[in-house]
Short mmCIF file of C-alpha atoms in Angstrom, two decimals:
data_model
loop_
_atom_site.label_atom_id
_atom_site.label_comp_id
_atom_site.label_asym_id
_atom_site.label_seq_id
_atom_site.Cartn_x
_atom_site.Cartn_y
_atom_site.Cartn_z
CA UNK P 18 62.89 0.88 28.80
CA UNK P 19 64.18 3.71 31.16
CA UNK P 20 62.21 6.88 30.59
CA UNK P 21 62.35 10.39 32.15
CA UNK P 22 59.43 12.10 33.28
CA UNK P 23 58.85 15.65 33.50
CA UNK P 24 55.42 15.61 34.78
CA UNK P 25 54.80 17.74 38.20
CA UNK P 26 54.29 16.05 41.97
CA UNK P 27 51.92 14.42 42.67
CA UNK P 28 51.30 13.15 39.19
CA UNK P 29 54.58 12.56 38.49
CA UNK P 30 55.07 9.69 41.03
CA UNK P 31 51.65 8.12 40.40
CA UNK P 32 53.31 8.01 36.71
CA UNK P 33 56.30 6.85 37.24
CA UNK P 34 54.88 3.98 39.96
CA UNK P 35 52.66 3.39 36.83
CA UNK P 36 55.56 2.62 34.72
CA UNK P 37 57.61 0.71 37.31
CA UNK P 38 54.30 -1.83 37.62
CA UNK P 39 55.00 -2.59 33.53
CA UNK P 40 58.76 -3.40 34.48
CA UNK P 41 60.26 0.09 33.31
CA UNK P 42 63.07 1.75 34.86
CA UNK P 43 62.08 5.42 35.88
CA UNK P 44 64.05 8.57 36.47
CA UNK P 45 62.07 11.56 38.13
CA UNK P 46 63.04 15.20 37.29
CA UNK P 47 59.23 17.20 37.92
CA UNK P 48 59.94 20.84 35.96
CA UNK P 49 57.55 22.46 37.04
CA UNK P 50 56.47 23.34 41.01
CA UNK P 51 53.03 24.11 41.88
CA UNK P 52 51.83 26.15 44.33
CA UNK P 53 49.19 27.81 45.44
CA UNK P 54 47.54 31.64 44.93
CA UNK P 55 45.05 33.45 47.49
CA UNK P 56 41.97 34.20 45.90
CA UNK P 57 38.29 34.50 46.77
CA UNK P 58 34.97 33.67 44.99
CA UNK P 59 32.78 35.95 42.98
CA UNK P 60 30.23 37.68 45.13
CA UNK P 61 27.47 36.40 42.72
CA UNK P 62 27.23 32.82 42.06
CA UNK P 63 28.38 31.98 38.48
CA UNK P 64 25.92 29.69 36.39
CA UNK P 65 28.87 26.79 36.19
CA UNK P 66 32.44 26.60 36.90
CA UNK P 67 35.44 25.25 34.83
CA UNK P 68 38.38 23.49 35.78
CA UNK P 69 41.00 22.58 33.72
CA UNK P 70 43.69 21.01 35.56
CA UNK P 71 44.13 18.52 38.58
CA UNK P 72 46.21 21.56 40.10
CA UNK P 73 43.67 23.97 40.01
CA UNK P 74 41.07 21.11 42.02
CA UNK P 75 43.85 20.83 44.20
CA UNK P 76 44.86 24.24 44.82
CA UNK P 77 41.16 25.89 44.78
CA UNK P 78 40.88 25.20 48.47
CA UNK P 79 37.72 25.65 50.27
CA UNK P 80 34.56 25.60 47.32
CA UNK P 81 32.00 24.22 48.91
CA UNK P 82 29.87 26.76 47.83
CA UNK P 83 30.75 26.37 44.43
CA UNK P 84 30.16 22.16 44.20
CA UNK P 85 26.21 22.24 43.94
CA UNK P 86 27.22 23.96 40.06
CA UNK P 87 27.81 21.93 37.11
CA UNK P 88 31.26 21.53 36.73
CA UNK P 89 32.48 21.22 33.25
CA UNK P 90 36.25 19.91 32.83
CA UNK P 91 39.16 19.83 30.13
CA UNK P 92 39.14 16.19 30.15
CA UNK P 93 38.25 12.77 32.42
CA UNK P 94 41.63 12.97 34.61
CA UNK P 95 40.50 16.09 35.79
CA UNK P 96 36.54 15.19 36.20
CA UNK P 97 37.96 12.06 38.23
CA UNK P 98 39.67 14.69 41.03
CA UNK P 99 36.75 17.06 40.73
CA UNK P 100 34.37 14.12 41.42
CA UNK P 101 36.60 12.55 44.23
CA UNK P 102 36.90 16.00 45.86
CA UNK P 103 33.29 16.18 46.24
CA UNK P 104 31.81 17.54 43.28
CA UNK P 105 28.00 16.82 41.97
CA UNK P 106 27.58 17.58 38.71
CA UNK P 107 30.80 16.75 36.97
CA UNK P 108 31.20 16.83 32.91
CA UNK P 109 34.01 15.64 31.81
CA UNK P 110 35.52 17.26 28.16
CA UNK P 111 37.35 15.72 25.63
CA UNK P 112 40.63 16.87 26.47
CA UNK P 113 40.68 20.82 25.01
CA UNK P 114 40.14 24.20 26.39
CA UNK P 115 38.60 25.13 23.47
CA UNK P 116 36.10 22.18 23.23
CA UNK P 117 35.02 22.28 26.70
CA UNK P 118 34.19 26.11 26.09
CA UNK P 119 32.18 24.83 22.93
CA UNK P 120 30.06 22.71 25.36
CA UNK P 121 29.49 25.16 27.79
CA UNK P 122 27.95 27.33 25.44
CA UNK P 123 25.72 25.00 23.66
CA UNK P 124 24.50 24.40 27.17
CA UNK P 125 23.18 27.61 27.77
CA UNK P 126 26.03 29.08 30.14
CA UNK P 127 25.80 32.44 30.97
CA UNK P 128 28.09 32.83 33.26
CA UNK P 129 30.79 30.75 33.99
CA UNK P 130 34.07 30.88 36.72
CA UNK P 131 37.06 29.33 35.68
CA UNK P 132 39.66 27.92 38.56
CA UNK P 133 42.84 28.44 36.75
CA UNK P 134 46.23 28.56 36.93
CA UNK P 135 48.87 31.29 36.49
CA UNK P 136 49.77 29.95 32.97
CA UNK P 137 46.54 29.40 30.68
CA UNK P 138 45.46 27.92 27.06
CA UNK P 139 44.31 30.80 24.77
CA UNK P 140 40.53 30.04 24.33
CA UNK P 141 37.91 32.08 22.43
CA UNK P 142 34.84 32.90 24.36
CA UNK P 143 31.65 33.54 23.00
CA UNK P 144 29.93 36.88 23.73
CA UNK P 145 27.46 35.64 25.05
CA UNK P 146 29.13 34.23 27.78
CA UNK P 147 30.43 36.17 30.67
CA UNK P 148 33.49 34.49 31.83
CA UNK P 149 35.82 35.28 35.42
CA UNK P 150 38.68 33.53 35.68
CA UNK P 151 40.37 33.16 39.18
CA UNK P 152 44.10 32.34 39.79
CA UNK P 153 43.91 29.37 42.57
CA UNK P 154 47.93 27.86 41.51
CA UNK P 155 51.34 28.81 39.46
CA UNK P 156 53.65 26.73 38.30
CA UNK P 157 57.27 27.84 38.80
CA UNK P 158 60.01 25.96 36.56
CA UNK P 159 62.88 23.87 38.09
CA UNK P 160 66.26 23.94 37.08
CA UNK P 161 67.16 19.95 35.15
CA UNK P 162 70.34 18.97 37.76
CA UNK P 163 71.36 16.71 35.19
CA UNK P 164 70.37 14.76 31.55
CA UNK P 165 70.67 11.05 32.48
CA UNK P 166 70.55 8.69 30.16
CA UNK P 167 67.12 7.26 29.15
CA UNK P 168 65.19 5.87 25.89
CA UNK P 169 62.30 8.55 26.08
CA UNK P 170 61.71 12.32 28.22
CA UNK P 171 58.01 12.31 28.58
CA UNK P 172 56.89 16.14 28.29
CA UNK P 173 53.33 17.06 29.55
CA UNK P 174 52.56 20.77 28.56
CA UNK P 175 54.22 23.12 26.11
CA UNK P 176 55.63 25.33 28.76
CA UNK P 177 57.57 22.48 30.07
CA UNK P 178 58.66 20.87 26.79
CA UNK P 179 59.90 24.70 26.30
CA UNK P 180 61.77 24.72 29.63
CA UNK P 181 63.32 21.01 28.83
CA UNK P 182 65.14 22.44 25.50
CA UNK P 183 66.33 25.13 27.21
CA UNK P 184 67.32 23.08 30.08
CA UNK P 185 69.13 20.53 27.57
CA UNK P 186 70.69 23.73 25.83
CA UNK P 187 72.31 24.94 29.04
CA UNK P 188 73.73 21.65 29.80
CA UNK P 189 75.34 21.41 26.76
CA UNK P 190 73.51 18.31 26.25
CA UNK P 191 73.46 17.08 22.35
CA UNK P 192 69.62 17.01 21.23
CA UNK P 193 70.30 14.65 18.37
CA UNK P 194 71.08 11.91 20.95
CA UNK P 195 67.79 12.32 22.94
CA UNK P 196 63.92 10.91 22.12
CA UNK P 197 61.15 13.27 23.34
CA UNK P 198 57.41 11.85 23.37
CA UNK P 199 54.79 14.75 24.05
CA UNK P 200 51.10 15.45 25.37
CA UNK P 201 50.61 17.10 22.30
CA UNK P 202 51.21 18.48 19.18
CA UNK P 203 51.63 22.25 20.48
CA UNK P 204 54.04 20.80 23.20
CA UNK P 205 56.09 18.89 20.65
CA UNK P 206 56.22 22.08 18.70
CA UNK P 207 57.47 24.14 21.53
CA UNK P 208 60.41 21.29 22.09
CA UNK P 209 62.06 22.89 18.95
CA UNK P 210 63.59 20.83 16.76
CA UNK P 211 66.68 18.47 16.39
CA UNK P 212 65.85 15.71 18.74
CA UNK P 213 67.20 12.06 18.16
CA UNK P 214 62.96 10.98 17.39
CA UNK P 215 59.97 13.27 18.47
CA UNK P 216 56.66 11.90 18.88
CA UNK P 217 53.33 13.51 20.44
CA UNK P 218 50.29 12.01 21.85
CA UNK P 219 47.27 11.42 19.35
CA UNK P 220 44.94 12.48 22.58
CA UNK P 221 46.10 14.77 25.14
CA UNK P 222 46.06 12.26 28.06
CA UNK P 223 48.71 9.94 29.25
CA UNK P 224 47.39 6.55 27.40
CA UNK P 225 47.89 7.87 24.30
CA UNK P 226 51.62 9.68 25.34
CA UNK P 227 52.45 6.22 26.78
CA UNK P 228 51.60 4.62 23.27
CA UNK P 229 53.02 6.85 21.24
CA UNK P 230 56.37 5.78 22.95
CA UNK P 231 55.07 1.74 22.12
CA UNK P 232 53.95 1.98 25.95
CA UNK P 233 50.79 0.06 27.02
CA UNK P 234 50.37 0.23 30.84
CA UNK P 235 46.37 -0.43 32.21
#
């Protein structure tokens, strides 16, 4: 198959290399840019810290004073990084915001930092946990230079299955003739409607995205 992926650098090319292993053909167009945002730690130590994105391990800079804490995560892509950049005590979610919050404060959290980026799930917070949130990345959408033809556009967050429909809008390219296979359900949602077939991932990792397309690539 030849299949378009949307999914930011550095991901993106450990995806598509990924795909080119299993004998597809891959084009590249990353939508969104990351980059980084100054910040500085809290003057008081939070209890734990939460990271939930590759980015934000990325882009968080120096936290050595940060990696004794536990560290909970969204999901096991992003415990992997946290782990391989040096962090202890890494707990790996089950791949939502809203879950990994859950855990946190059935484990007695107090206080917790969150790494973030610019552009964040809505999660509810129990009161009894005091959360700060620091900015350590953005994401800054690219412009599509062109659609080429392909048998599935792999979309990775809502924002950028958002940006994609636009994108196709603007380029006067006919959504009936394109297949889009999301992350998840919200980011198939925010793709609109019309699309040639629209799948999403029954788990928000890339396993399931890739099988949801009839993809299987260990």
């Amino acid at each position: 198959m030849r299949i378009l992926v949307t999914r930011p650098q550095p991901g993106g090319e450990a995806t598509a290399a990924r795909l080119r292993a299993c004998g597809h053909d891959v084009v590249l167009a990353p939508l969104l840019a990351t980059e980084a945002v100054a910040w500085e730690p809290p003057a008081m130590l939070p209890h734990a810290v939460l990271l939930t994105s590759g980015a934000a391990v990325r882009f968080a800079g120096d936290v050595a004073s940060l990696q004794a804490l536990p560290c909970f995560t969204v999901g096991r892509a992003t415990a992997a990084a946290a782990t391989a950049a040096g962090w202890s005590d890494v707990r790996a979610g089950a791949g939502c915001v809203q879950a990994a919050i859950d855990v946190i404060a059935a484990a007695g959290v107090e206080t917790l930092l969150h790494l973030a980026g610019a552009d964040r799930t809505a999660m509810v917070v129990p009161a009894r946990v005091r959360l700060t949130t620091c900015i350590v990345y953005r994401a800054v959408v690219q412009p599509l230079a062109d659609l080429p033809a392909v048998d599935w556009v792999l979309l990775y967050s809502p924002r950028t299955a958002a940006h994609f429909a636009s994108e196709c809008d603007r380029l006067a390219a006919a959504r009936a003739s394109i297949a889009i296979a999301a992350i998840s359900p919200a980011a198939l949602a925010a793709a609109g409607a019309g699309w040639a077939r629209a799948v999403a991932a029954t788990s928000p990792d890339e396993d399931a995205l890739l099988a949801a397309i009839g993809v299987s690539c260990q």
